[in-house]
Amino acid sequence: MPTRATLPYQHYVNRVFWFLRVPQLLSTCVAFSLVADMGILRGDIGNWFMSFWCICFIVTLFIVIIELNDLQPCFPFYWYNFPVTFACYAALICLSASIICSVTYVQFLPYGPEWDRAVTATAFSCIASVLYAIEMAGMWNFYKLKEIPCYLHTVPSLLNVPETFVAGVIFAFLSNTSLYLHQPALVWCVAVYTICFISEAVTILLNLGKWEDRLPIPFSICQLVLTVFSVLLYISALVLWPLYQFYEELGGLPQRSSDVSCVDGLMCTWDQRLAVAVLTAINLLVYVAELGYWAHRVSIETEDQPGDS
C-alpha cells in the first residue's frame, strides 16, 4: 500500500515526462497562444476555453516540477491519485474545447489568418486530449495491475468526474452573463450549478486525501443526503431554465430565428441557452445514477450492521 511519501510509479516519471508531459505542455501552450492571438473574434466562449488550456498547461507544469524534484511527500494527500485524476479532467476539457472550437470558429469563420489559427488551435487541442487520455489509461492500467487503490477505479469517481466536468462546461456558457442576470429564476439556476459543483469538488478532495473517515457521520450517508439535495436542485434548474429561456410569455425566445444575435452563423445567445438546458438534463441523469448507487450502498451497509453488532 503506497503512502503519502512513496510513489508506486516513481521509475516511470522520467519516461512519462519526455513522452507525454512535454508534448502536453507544448500542445496546450500552442492552442492557448493561437486563440489569444484572435483578439475580439474569440468571444466569451473562446476566452473561457482559452483559460481551460491555460489551466491545463499550468497544472501540468506544476506536476512536472513536483515529480522531477521529488516533492510529493510535502503534500498532505496521496499524490499518486492526483496526476491520473487531473489527466482524466484534462482529456475531457481539451476534447470539449476542440469540439466547440470546431463548431464555433472553424465551421463559420471566413478563410484567412483567423480561420488558420482556429484550425491549428483545434488540432493542437485534439493532440493534447489524446496525450492526456494516454496518460490516464496508462496509469489506470498500471495501478490496476499492481493492485494499487486508485480513486478513478471506484464507481463514485466515474460519476463525480462527469458531474463536475459538465458543470464546468455549463459555466463556460454562463460566462455570457446576459443569459441570466435579467431574471431572478435564472440566477437561481446559476446558484444551483455552483452549489452542486462545490459539493462535488469537496467530495473529490475528500476521496483524494483519504479523509472520508474524518466526517462525523458515515461517508455513504453523507453522500446520499448530498446527492438527494443535488437531484432536487437540478430538477428545479431543469424546469426553470427552459421555462424562462424558451417560453415567450416569460420573456424567452422559442425559436433560434427570433434571436437577433444569430445572424453570422457563429454560436449565438440562443445556442448557448439551448446548450445549458441540454447539459442540465445530462447532469441530472448522472446525479440520478449516483443517487441509485448511494441508496444501494447505504441499504447494504444497513443490512450488514445488525450482523456486526
PDB file of C-alpha atoms in Angstrom:
ATOM      1  CA  MET A   1       0.000   0.000   0.000  1.00  0.00           C
ATOM      2  CA  PRO A   2       1.611   3.300  -1.084  1.00  0.00           C
ATOM      3  CA  THR A   3       1.865   6.125   1.406  1.00  0.00           C
ATOM      4  CA  ARG A   4       1.970   9.884   1.036  1.00  0.00           C
ATOM      5  CA  ALA A   5       5.762   9.668   0.947  1.00  0.00           C
ATOM      6  CA  THR A   6       6.053   6.986  -1.726  1.00  0.00           C
ATOM      7  CA  LEU A   7       5.106   6.754  -5.365  1.00  0.00           C
ATOM      8  CA  PRO A   8       4.183   3.409  -6.941  1.00  0.00           C
ATOM      9  CA  TYR A   9       5.318   4.622 -10.359  1.00  0.00           C
ATOM     10  CA  GLN A  10       8.415   6.672  -9.489  1.00  0.00           C
ATOM     11  CA  HIS A  11      10.600   4.846 -12.022  1.00  0.00           C
ATOM     12  CA  TYR A  12       8.161   5.888 -14.769  1.00  0.00           C
ATOM     13  CA  VAL A  13       8.371   9.626 -14.023  1.00  0.00           C
ATOM     14  CA  ASN A  14      11.152  10.459 -16.475  1.00  0.00           C
ATOM     15  CA  ARG A  15       9.620   8.323 -19.217  1.00  0.00           C
ATOM     16  CA  VAL A  16       6.210   9.937 -18.754  1.00  0.00           C
ATOM     17  CA  PHE A  17       7.870  13.344 -18.661  1.00  0.00           C
ATOM     18  CA  TRP A  18       9.601  13.056 -22.021  1.00  0.00           C
ATOM     19  CA  PHE A  19       6.926  11.158 -23.946  1.00  0.00           C
ATOM     20  CA  LEU A  20       3.749  12.747 -22.530  1.00  0.00           C
ATOM     21  CA  ARG A  21       4.279  15.759 -20.286  1.00  0.00           C
ATOM     22  CA  VAL A  22       6.483  17.767 -22.653  1.00  0.00           C
ATOM     23  CA  PRO A  23       4.102  17.272 -25.630  1.00  0.00           C
ATOM     24  CA  GLN A  24       1.177  18.135 -23.324  1.00  0.00           C
ATOM     25  CA  LEU A  25       2.849  21.393 -22.335  1.00  0.00           C
ATOM     26  CA  LEU A  26       3.632  22.282 -25.939  1.00  0.00           C
ATOM     27  CA  SER A  27       0.146  21.407 -27.246  1.00  0.00           C
ATOM     28  CA  THR A  28      -1.783  23.373 -24.630  1.00  0.00           C
ATOM     29  CA  CYS A  29       0.603  26.321 -24.895  1.00  0.00           C
ATOM     30  CA  VAL A  30       0.215  26.495 -28.686  1.00  0.00           C
ATOM     31  CA  ALA A  31      -3.591  26.178 -28.523  1.00  0.00           C
ATOM     32  CA  PHE A  32      -3.783  28.886 -25.866  1.00  0.00           C
ATOM     33  CA  SER A  33      -1.457  31.250 -27.760  1.00  0.00           C
ATOM     34  CA  LEU A  34      -3.261  30.890 -31.089  1.00  0.00           C
ATOM     35  CA  VAL A  35      -6.718  31.591 -29.663  1.00  0.00           C
ATOM     36  CA  ALA A  36      -5.340  34.503 -27.607  1.00  0.00           C
ATOM     37  CA  ASP A  37      -3.995  35.984 -30.851  1.00  0.00           C
ATOM     38  CA  MET A  38      -7.509  36.015 -32.354  1.00  0.00           C
ATOM     39  CA  GLY A  39      -8.427  39.069 -30.288  1.00  0.00           C
ATOM     40  CA  ILE A  40     -12.095  40.060 -30.023  1.00  0.00           C
ATOM     41  CA  LEU A  41     -13.138  37.393 -32.533  1.00  0.00           C
ATOM     42  CA  ARG A  42     -12.740  34.662 -29.929  1.00  0.00           C
ATOM     43  CA  GLY A  43     -15.697  35.968 -27.848  1.00  0.00           C
ATOM     44  CA  ASP A  44     -16.727  34.886 -24.346  1.00  0.00           C
ATOM     45  CA  ILE A  45     -16.660  31.152 -25.139  1.00  0.00           C
ATOM     46  CA  GLY A  46     -13.186  31.467 -26.631  1.00  0.00           C
ATOM     47  CA  ASN A  47     -11.984  33.291 -23.524  1.00  0.00           C
ATOM     48  CA  TRP A  48     -13.314  30.527 -21.293  1.00  0.00           C
ATOM     49  CA  PHE A  49     -11.712  27.659 -23.178  1.00  0.00           C
ATOM     50  CA  MET A  50      -8.524  29.648 -23.576  1.00  0.00           C
ATOM     51  CA  SER A  51      -8.443  29.752 -19.777  1.00  0.00           C
ATOM     52  CA  PHE A  52      -9.029  25.969 -19.723  1.00  0.00           C
ATOM     53  CA  TRP A  53      -5.955  25.368 -21.898  1.00  0.00           C
ATOM     54  CA  CYS A  54      -4.001  27.755 -19.687  1.00  0.00           C
ATOM     55  CA  ILE A  55      -5.058  25.838 -16.549  1.00  0.00           C
ATOM     56  CA  CYS A  56      -4.065  22.522 -18.156  1.00  0.00           C
ATOM     57  CA  PHE A  57      -0.659  23.973 -19.008  1.00  0.00           C
ATOM     58  CA  ILE A  58      -0.105  25.396 -15.503  1.00  0.00           C
ATOM     59  CA  VAL A  59      -1.205  22.241 -13.652  1.00  0.00           C
ATOM     60  CA  THR A  60       0.868  20.008 -15.942  1.00  0.00           C
ATOM     61  CA  LEU A  61       3.903  22.222 -15.343  1.00  0.00           C
ATOM     62  CA  PHE A  62       3.181  22.060 -11.607  1.00  0.00           C
ATOM     63  CA  ILE A  63       3.091  18.236 -11.719  1.00  0.00           C
ATOM     64  CA  VAL A  64       6.362  18.159 -13.668  1.00  0.00           C
ATOM     65  CA  ILE A  65       8.113  20.400 -11.124  1.00  0.00           C
ATOM     66  CA  ILE A  66       6.834  18.365  -8.164  1.00  0.00           C
ATOM     67  CA  GLU A  67       7.765  14.978  -9.610  1.00  0.00           C
ATOM     68  CA  LEU A  68      11.166  15.922 -11.014  1.00  0.00           C
ATOM     69  CA  ASN A  69      12.155  17.421  -7.656  1.00  0.00           C
ATOM     70  CA  ASP A  70      10.660  14.562  -5.554  1.00  0.00           C
ATOM     71  CA  LEU A  71       8.409  16.934  -3.612  1.00  0.00           C
ATOM     72  CA  GLN A  72       5.459  14.528  -3.379  1.00  0.00           C
ATOM     73  CA  PRO A  73       5.898  13.827   0.389  1.00  0.00           C
ATOM     74  CA  CYS A  74       5.290  17.531   1.077  1.00  0.00           C
ATOM     75  CA  PHE A  75       1.600  17.165   0.257  1.00  0.00           C
ATOM     76  CA  PRO A  76      -0.978  16.055   2.857  1.00  0.00           C
ATOM     77  CA  PHE A  77      -2.670  13.631   0.453  1.00  0.00           C
ATOM     78  CA  TYR A  78      -1.809  10.598  -1.629  1.00  0.00           C
ATOM     79  CA  TRP A  79      -0.025  12.283  -4.548  1.00  0.00           C
ATOM     80  CA  TYR A  80      -0.250   9.320  -6.923  1.00  0.00           C
ATOM     81  CA  ASN A  81      -4.027   9.871  -7.157  1.00  0.00           C
ATOM     82  CA  PHE A  82      -3.658  13.460  -8.294  1.00  0.00           C
ATOM     83  CA  PRO A  83      -1.918  13.164 -11.715  1.00  0.00           C
ATOM     84  CA  VAL A  84      -4.249  10.447 -13.023  1.00  0.00           C
ATOM     85  CA  THR A  85      -7.339  12.354 -11.858  1.00  0.00           C
ATOM     86  CA  PHE A  86      -6.075  15.545 -13.445  1.00  0.00           C
ATOM     87  CA  ALA A  87      -5.236  13.710 -16.675  1.00  0.00           C
ATOM     88  CA  CYS A  88      -8.842  12.491 -16.840  1.00  0.00           C
ATOM     89  CA  TYR A  89     -10.196  16.029 -16.474  1.00  0.00           C
ATOM     90  CA  ALA A  90      -7.632  17.496 -18.876  1.00  0.00           C
ATOM     91  CA  ALA A  91      -8.507  14.942 -21.562  1.00  0.00           C
ATOM     92  CA  LEU A  92     -12.203  15.840 -21.283  1.00  0.00           C
ATOM     93  CA  ILE A  93     -11.507  19.579 -21.182  1.00  0.00           C
ATOM     94  CA  CYS A  94      -9.281  19.557 -24.258  1.00  0.00           C
ATOM     95  CA  LEU A  95     -11.713  17.308 -26.136  1.00  0.00           C
ATOM     96  CA  SER A  96     -14.669  19.589 -25.393  1.00  0.00           C
ATOM     97  CA  ALA A  97     -12.609  22.647 -26.310  1.00  0.00           C
ATOM     98  CA  SER A  98     -11.700  21.016 -29.624  1.00  0.00           C
ATOM     99  CA  ILE A  99     -15.341  20.240 -30.410  1.00  0.00           C
ATOM    100  CA  ILE A 100     -16.649  23.680 -29.504  1.00  0.00           C
ATOM    101  CA  CYS A 101     -13.813  25.438 -31.346  1.00  0.00           C
ATOM    102  CA  SER A 102     -14.549  23.453 -34.483  1.00  0.00           C
ATOM    103  CA  VAL A 103     -18.290  24.120 -34.223  1.00  0.00           C
ATOM    104  CA  THR A 104     -17.978  27.773 -33.235  1.00  0.00           C
ATOM    105  CA  TYR A 105     -14.996  29.027 -35.220  1.00  0.00           C
ATOM    106  CA  VAL A 106     -13.722  26.600 -37.837  1.00  0.00           C
ATOM    107  CA  GLN A 107     -17.122  25.980 -39.375  1.00  0.00           C
ATOM    108  CA  PHE A 108     -18.181  29.620 -39.723  1.00  0.00           C
ATOM    109  CA  LEU A 109     -15.105  31.861 -39.838  1.00  0.00           C
ATOM    110  CA  PRO A 110     -14.116  33.019 -43.355  1.00  0.00           C
ATOM    111  CA  TYR A 111     -10.897  31.637 -44.787  1.00  0.00           C
ATOM    112  CA  GLY A 112      -7.944  33.696 -43.685  1.00  0.00           C
ATOM    113  CA  PRO A 113      -5.477  34.128 -40.822  1.00  0.00           C
ATOM    114  CA  GLU A 114      -8.160  33.845 -38.130  1.00  0.00           C
ATOM    115  CA  TRP A 115      -9.510  30.629 -39.642  1.00  0.00           C
ATOM    116  CA  ASP A 116      -5.973  29.202 -39.830  1.00  0.00           C
ATOM    117  CA  ARG A 117      -5.410  29.993 -36.151  1.00  0.00           C
ATOM    118  CA  ALA A 118      -8.706  28.361 -35.174  1.00  0.00           C
ATOM    119  CA  VAL A 119      -7.930  25.200 -37.163  1.00  0.00           C
ATOM    120  CA  THR A 120      -4.420  24.926 -35.741  1.00  0.00           C
ATOM    121  CA  ALA A 121      -5.612  25.545 -32.183  1.00  0.00           C
ATOM    122  CA  THR A 122      -8.279  22.857 -32.606  1.00  0.00           C
ATOM    123  CA  ALA A 123      -5.689  20.393 -33.916  1.00  0.00           C
ATOM    124  CA  PHE A 124      -3.295  21.008 -31.009  1.00  0.00           C
ATOM    125  CA  SER A 125      -6.177  20.759 -28.544  1.00  0.00           C
ATOM    126  CA  CYS A 126      -7.061  17.348 -30.023  1.00  0.00           C
ATOM    127  CA  ILE A 127      -3.428  16.269 -29.689  1.00  0.00           C
ATOM    128  CA  ALA A 128      -3.397  17.389 -26.049  1.00  0.00           C
ATOM    129  CA  SER A 129      -6.626  15.478 -25.388  1.00  0.00           C
ATOM    130  CA  VAL A 130      -5.126  12.283 -26.827  1.00  0.00           C
ATOM    131  CA  LEU A 131      -1.928  12.716 -24.787  1.00  0.00           C
ATOM    132  CA  TYR A 132      -3.836  13.213 -21.548  1.00  0.00           C
ATOM    133  CA  ALA A 133      -6.074  10.231 -22.356  1.00  0.00           C
ATOM    134  CA  ILE A 134      -2.992   8.046 -22.949  1.00  0.00           C
ATOM    135  CA  GLU A 135      -1.541   9.136 -19.602  1.00  0.00           C
ATOM    136  CA  MET A 136      -4.801   8.420 -17.794  1.00  0.00           C
ATOM    137  CA  ALA A 137      -5.223   4.996 -19.418  1.00  0.00           C
ATOM    138  CA  GLY A 138      -1.611   4.053 -18.744  1.00  0.00           C
ATOM    139  CA  MET A 139      -1.742   4.986 -15.071  1.00  0.00           C
ATOM    140  CA  TRP A 140      -5.189   3.401 -14.692  1.00  0.00           C
ATOM    141  CA  ASN A 141      -3.930   0.054 -16.034  1.00  0.00           C
ATOM    142  CA  PHE A 142      -0.659   0.247 -14.107  1.00  0.00           C
ATOM    143  CA  TYR A 143      -2.434   0.839 -10.792  1.00  0.00           C
ATOM    144  CA  LYS A 144      -4.912  -1.923 -11.516  1.00  0.00           C
ATOM    145  CA  LEU A 145      -2.144  -4.356 -12.478  1.00  0.00           C
ATOM    146  CA  LYS A 146      -0.221  -3.593  -9.290  1.00  0.00           C
ATOM    147  CA  GLU A 147      -3.455  -3.671  -7.214  1.00  0.00           C
ATOM    148  CA  ILE A 148      -2.876  -0.098  -6.070  1.00  0.00           C
ATOM    149  CA  PRO A 149      -6.098   1.562  -4.839  1.00  0.00           C
ATOM    150  CA  CYS A 150      -6.924   4.451  -7.127  1.00  0.00           C
ATOM    151  CA  TYR A 151      -9.786   6.929  -6.857  1.00  0.00           C
ATOM    152  CA  LEU A 152     -10.658   6.556 -10.559  1.00  0.00           C
ATOM    153  CA  HIS A 153     -11.194   2.814 -10.094  1.00  0.00           C
ATOM    154  CA  THR A 154     -14.313   3.467  -7.991  1.00  0.00           C
ATOM    155  CA  VAL A 155     -17.897   3.869  -9.190  1.00  0.00           C
ATOM    156  CA  PRO A 156     -18.367   7.262  -7.458  1.00  0.00           C
ATOM    157  CA  SER A 157     -15.385   8.676  -9.333  1.00  0.00           C
ATOM    158  CA  LEU A 158     -16.875   7.590 -12.657  1.00  0.00           C
ATOM    159  CA  LEU A 159     -19.909   9.694 -11.710  1.00  0.00           C
ATOM    160  CA  ASN A 160     -18.192  12.612  -9.940  1.00  0.00           C
ATOM    161  CA  VAL A 161     -15.868  13.317 -12.856  1.00  0.00           C
ATOM    162  CA  PRO A 162     -18.631  13.794 -15.491  1.00  0.00           C
ATOM    163  CA  GLU A 163     -20.744  15.753 -12.987  1.00  0.00           C
ATOM    164  CA  THR A 164     -18.028  18.315 -12.328  1.00  0.00           C
ATOM    165  CA  PHE A 165     -16.893  18.345 -15.960  1.00  0.00           C
ATOM    166  CA  VAL A 166     -20.384  19.021 -17.325  1.00  0.00           C
ATOM    167  CA  ALA A 167     -20.816  21.743 -14.701  1.00  0.00           C
ATOM    168  CA  GLY A 168     -17.563  23.297 -15.904  1.00  0.00           C
ATOM    169  CA  VAL A 169     -18.837  23.368 -19.493  1.00  0.00           C
ATOM    170  CA  ILE A 170     -22.074  24.949 -18.248  1.00  0.00           C
ATOM    171  CA  PHE A 171     -20.017  27.651 -16.539  1.00  0.00           C
ATOM    172  CA  ALA A 172     -18.252  28.276 -19.849  1.00  0.00           C
ATOM    173  CA  PHE A 173     -21.566  29.104 -21.495  1.00  0.00           C
ATOM    174  CA  LEU A 174     -22.649  31.133 -18.464  1.00  0.00           C
ATOM    175  CA  SER A 175     -19.657  33.415 -18.986  1.00  0.00           C
ATOM    176  CA  ASN A 176     -22.184  35.333 -21.089  1.00  0.00           C
ATOM    177  CA  THR A 177     -23.965  36.972 -18.160  1.00  0.00           C
ATOM    178  CA  SER A 178     -26.747  38.322 -20.385  1.00  0.00           C
ATOM    179  CA  LEU A 179     -28.187  34.799 -20.329  1.00  0.00           C
ATOM    180  CA  TYR A 180     -29.416  35.042 -16.758  1.00  0.00           C
ATOM    181  CA  LEU A 181     -28.861  38.363 -14.961  1.00  0.00           C
ATOM    182  CA  HIS A 182     -32.187  39.779 -16.152  1.00  0.00           C
ATOM    183  CA  GLN A 183     -34.264  37.113 -14.381  1.00  0.00           C
ATOM    184  CA  PRO A 184     -34.029  36.001 -10.697  1.00  0.00           C
ATOM    185  CA  ALA A 185     -35.205  32.481 -11.582  1.00  0.00           C
ATOM    186  CA  LEU A 186     -32.250  32.099 -13.955  1.00  0.00           C
ATOM    187  CA  VAL A 187     -29.867  33.453 -11.317  1.00  0.00           C
ATOM    188  CA  TRP A 188     -31.210  30.678  -9.076  1.00  0.00           C
ATOM    189  CA  CYS A 189     -30.235  28.142 -11.758  1.00  0.00           C
ATOM    190  CA  VAL A 190     -26.696  29.504 -11.765  1.00  0.00           C
ATOM    191  CA  ALA A 191     -26.657  29.174  -7.971  1.00  0.00           C
ATOM    192  CA  VAL A 192     -27.762  25.539  -8.358  1.00  0.00           C
ATOM    193  CA  TYR A 193     -24.883  24.759 -10.716  1.00  0.00           C
ATOM    194  CA  THR A 194     -22.432  26.461  -8.351  1.00  0.00           C
ATOM    195  CA  ILE A 195     -23.646  24.748  -5.169  1.00  0.00           C
ATOM    196  CA  CYS A 196     -23.625  21.284  -6.734  1.00  0.00           C
ATOM    197  CA  PHE A 197     -20.217  21.846  -8.300  1.00  0.00           C
ATOM    198  CA  ILE A 198     -18.684  22.924  -4.976  1.00  0.00           C
ATOM    199  CA  SER A 199     -20.168  19.930  -3.138  1.00  0.00           C
ATOM    200  CA  GLU A 200     -18.779  17.536  -5.753  1.00  0.00           C
ATOM    201  CA  ALA A 201     -15.381  19.222  -5.687  1.00  0.00           C
ATOM    202  CA  VAL A 202     -15.230  18.825  -1.896  1.00  0.00           C
ATOM    203  CA  THR A 203     -16.202  15.161  -2.266  1.00  0.00           C
ATOM    204  CA  ILE A 204     -13.394  14.577  -4.754  1.00  0.00           C
ATOM    205  CA  LEU A 205     -10.874  16.249  -2.434  1.00  0.00           C
ATOM    206  CA  LEU A 206     -12.020  14.058   0.463  1.00  0.00           C
ATOM    207  CA  ASN A 207     -11.526  10.961  -1.667  1.00  0.00           C
ATOM    208  CA  LEU A 208      -8.128  12.017  -2.992  1.00  0.00           C
ATOM    209  CA  GLY A 209      -6.917  12.726   0.530  1.00  0.00           C
ATOM    210  CA  LYS A 210      -8.491   9.587   2.025  1.00  0.00           C
ATOM    211  CA  TRP A 211     -10.284  11.805   4.538  1.00  0.00           C
ATOM    212  CA  GLU A 212     -13.747  10.191   4.291  1.00  0.00           C
ATOM    213  CA  ASP A 213     -13.486   8.696   7.799  1.00  0.00           C
ATOM    214  CA  ARG A 214     -12.986  12.105   9.391  1.00  0.00           C
ATOM    215  CA  LEU A 215     -16.641  13.065   8.877  1.00  0.00           C
ATOM    216  CA  PRO A 216     -18.956  12.924  11.918  1.00  0.00           C
ATOM    217  CA  ILE A 217     -21.370  10.640  10.030  1.00  0.00           C
ATOM    218  CA  PRO A 218     -20.721   7.693   7.693  1.00  0.00           C
ATOM    219  CA  PHE A 219     -19.453   8.877   4.329  1.00  0.00           C
ATOM    220  CA  SER A 220     -22.050   6.892   2.387  1.00  0.00           C
ATOM    221  CA  ILE A 221     -24.943   8.503   4.286  1.00  0.00           C
ATOM    222  CA  CYS A 222     -23.409  11.939   3.791  1.00  0.00           C
ATOM    223  CA  GLN A 223     -23.114  11.271   0.071  1.00  0.00           C
ATOM    224  CA  LEU A 224     -26.685  10.000  -0.127  1.00  0.00           C
ATOM    225  CA  VAL A 225     -28.017  13.175   1.501  1.00  0.00           C
ATOM    226  CA  LEU A 226     -25.893  15.432  -0.732  1.00  0.00           C
ATOM    227  CA  THR A 227     -26.949  13.546  -3.851  1.00  0.00           C
ATOM    228  CA  VAL A 228     -30.643  13.790  -2.984  1.00  0.00           C
ATOM    229  CA  PHE A 229     -30.148  17.515  -2.423  1.00  0.00           C
ATOM    230  CA  SER A 230     -28.321  17.869  -5.766  1.00  0.00           C
ATOM    231  CA  VAL A 231     -31.022  15.942  -7.646  1.00  0.00           C
ATOM    232  CA  LEU A 232     -33.729  18.217  -6.234  1.00  0.00           C
ATOM    233  CA  LEU A 233     -31.724  21.315  -7.113  1.00  0.00           C
ATOM    234  CA  TYR A 234     -31.079  20.124 -10.665  1.00  0.00           C
ATOM    235  CA  ILE A 235     -34.750  19.283 -11.145  1.00  0.00           C
ATOM    236  CA  SER A 236     -35.622  22.876 -10.267  1.00  0.00           C
ATOM    237  CA  ALA A 237     -32.976  24.133 -12.725  1.00  0.00           C
ATOM    238  CA  LEU A 238     -34.201  21.806 -15.465  1.00  0.00           C
ATOM    239  CA  VAL A 239     -37.700  23.235 -15.055  1.00  0.00           C
ATOM    240  CA  LEU A 240     -36.832  26.915 -14.628  1.00  0.00           C
ATOM    241  CA  TRP A 241     -34.065  27.311 -17.220  1.00  0.00           C
ATOM    242  CA  PRO A 242     -36.050  26.177 -20.308  1.00  0.00           C
ATOM    243  CA  LEU A 243     -39.194  27.852 -18.979  1.00  0.00           C
ATOM    244  CA  TYR A 244     -37.653  31.307 -18.748  1.00  0.00           C
ATOM    245  CA  GLN A 245     -35.350  30.920 -21.751  1.00  0.00           C
ATOM    246  CA  PHE A 246     -37.744  29.498 -24.362  1.00  0.00           C
ATOM    247  CA  TYR A 247     -41.284  30.321 -23.165  1.00  0.00           C
ATOM    248  CA  GLU A 248     -42.324  33.539 -24.907  1.00  0.00           C
ATOM    249  CA  GLU A 249     -44.840  34.610 -22.249  1.00  0.00           C
ATOM    250  CA  LEU A 250     -41.978  34.721 -19.698  1.00  0.00           C
ATOM    251  CA  GLY A 251     -39.634  36.672 -21.928  1.00  0.00           C
ATOM    252  CA  GLY A 252     -37.938  33.718 -23.597  1.00  0.00           C
ATOM    253  CA  LEU A 253     -37.186  33.080 -27.274  1.00  0.00           C
ATOM    254  CA  PRO A 254     -38.853  29.895 -28.528  1.00  0.00           C
ATOM    255  CA  GLN A 255     -37.004  29.815 -31.868  1.00  0.00           C
ATOM    256  CA  ARG A 256     -33.449  30.465 -32.962  1.00  0.00           C
ATOM    257  CA  SER A 257     -34.622  32.771 -35.734  1.00  0.00           C
ATOM    258  CA  SER A 258     -36.113  35.143 -33.166  1.00  0.00           C
ATOM    259  CA  ASP A 259     -32.660  35.844 -31.685  1.00  0.00           C
ATOM    260  CA  VAL A 260     -31.103  38.841 -33.442  1.00  0.00           C
ATOM    261  CA  SER A 261     -27.603  37.672 -32.464  1.00  0.00           C
ATOM    262  CA  CYS A 262     -27.962  34.536 -34.642  1.00  0.00           C
ATOM    263  CA  VAL A 263     -27.114  36.201 -37.925  1.00  0.00           C
ATOM    264  CA  ASP A 264     -23.489  35.381 -38.689  1.00  0.00           C
ATOM    265  CA  GLY A 265     -23.622  31.590 -38.233  1.00  0.00           C
ATOM    266  CA  LEU A 266     -21.449  31.621 -35.110  1.00  0.00           C
ATOM    267  CA  MET A 267     -22.692  30.214 -31.818  1.00  0.00           C
ATOM    268  CA  CYS A 268     -25.185  32.827 -30.659  1.00  0.00           C
ATOM    269  CA  THR A 269     -27.010  33.510 -27.390  1.00  0.00           C
ATOM    270  CA  TRP A 270     -29.891  31.178 -28.250  1.00  0.00           C
ATOM    271  CA  ASP A 271     -27.459  28.320 -28.913  1.00  0.00           C
ATOM    272  CA  GLN A 272     -25.841  28.892 -25.531  1.00  0.00           C
ATOM    273  CA  ARG A 273     -29.251  28.812 -23.822  1.00  0.00           C
ATOM    274  CA  LEU A 274     -30.041  25.511 -25.509  1.00  0.00           C
ATOM    275  CA  ALA A 275     -26.624  24.068 -24.649  1.00  0.00           C
ATOM    276  CA  VAL A 276     -27.097  24.873 -20.942  1.00  0.00           C
ATOM    277  CA  ALA A 277     -30.555  23.245 -20.984  1.00  0.00           C
ATOM    278  CA  VAL A 278     -29.206  20.062 -22.590  1.00  0.00           C
ATOM    279  CA  LEU A 279     -26.207  19.890 -20.238  1.00  0.00           C
ATOM    280  CA  THR A 280     -28.505  20.395 -17.252  1.00  0.00           C
ATOM    281  CA  ALA A 281     -30.562  17.385 -18.337  1.00  0.00           C
ATOM    282  CA  ILE A 282     -27.412  15.298 -18.826  1.00  0.00           C
ATOM    283  CA  ASN A 283     -26.063  16.178 -15.394  1.00  0.00           C
ATOM    284  CA  LEU A 284     -29.413  15.418 -13.778  1.00  0.00           C
ATOM    285  CA  LEU A 285     -29.295  11.905 -15.266  1.00  0.00           C
ATOM    286  CA  VAL A 286     -25.792  11.399 -13.860  1.00  0.00           C
ATOM    287  CA  TYR A 287     -26.905  12.594 -10.426  1.00  0.00           C
ATOM    288  CA  VAL A 288     -29.873  10.212 -10.538  1.00  0.00           C
ATOM    289  CA  ALA A 289     -27.465   7.358 -11.337  1.00  0.00           C
ATOM    290  CA  GLU A 290     -25.281   8.396  -8.400  1.00  0.00           C
ATOM    291  CA  LEU A 291     -28.357   8.565  -6.176  1.00  0.00           C
ATOM    292  CA  GLY A 292     -29.182   4.971  -7.111  1.00  0.00           C
ATOM    293  CA  TYR A 293     -25.637   3.876  -6.302  1.00  0.00           C
ATOM    294  CA  TRP A 294     -25.532   5.512  -2.867  1.00  0.00           C
ATOM    295  CA  ALA A 295     -29.040   4.337  -1.974  1.00  0.00           C
ATOM    296  CA  HIS A 296     -27.988   0.776  -2.795  1.00  0.00           C
ATOM    297  CA  ARG A 297     -24.719   1.216  -0.863  1.00  0.00           C
ATOM    298  CA  VAL A 298     -26.484   2.553   2.246  1.00  0.00           C
ATOM    299  CA  SER A 299     -29.097  -0.215   2.129  1.00  0.00           C
ATOM    300  CA  ILE A 300     -26.355  -2.878   2.028  1.00  0.00           C
ATOM    301  CA  GLU A 301     -24.471  -1.260   4.920  1.00  0.00           C
ATOM    302  CA  THR A 302     -27.708  -1.036   6.925  1.00  0.00           C
ATOM    303  CA  GLU A 303     -28.436  -4.725   6.349  1.00  0.00           C
ATOM    304  CA  ASP A 304     -24.920  -5.728   7.385  1.00  0.00           C
ATOM    305  CA  GLN A 305     -24.952  -3.611  10.520  1.00  0.00           C
ATOM    306  CA  PRO A 306     -27.059  -5.921  12.766  1.00  0.00           C
ATOM    307  CA  GLY A 307     -24.796  -8.844  11.906  1.00  0.00           C
ATOM    308  CA  ASP A 308     -21.748  -6.857  13.026  1.00  0.00           C
ATOM    309  CA  SER A 309     -23.177  -5.983  16.412  1.00  0.00           C
TER     310      SER A 309
END
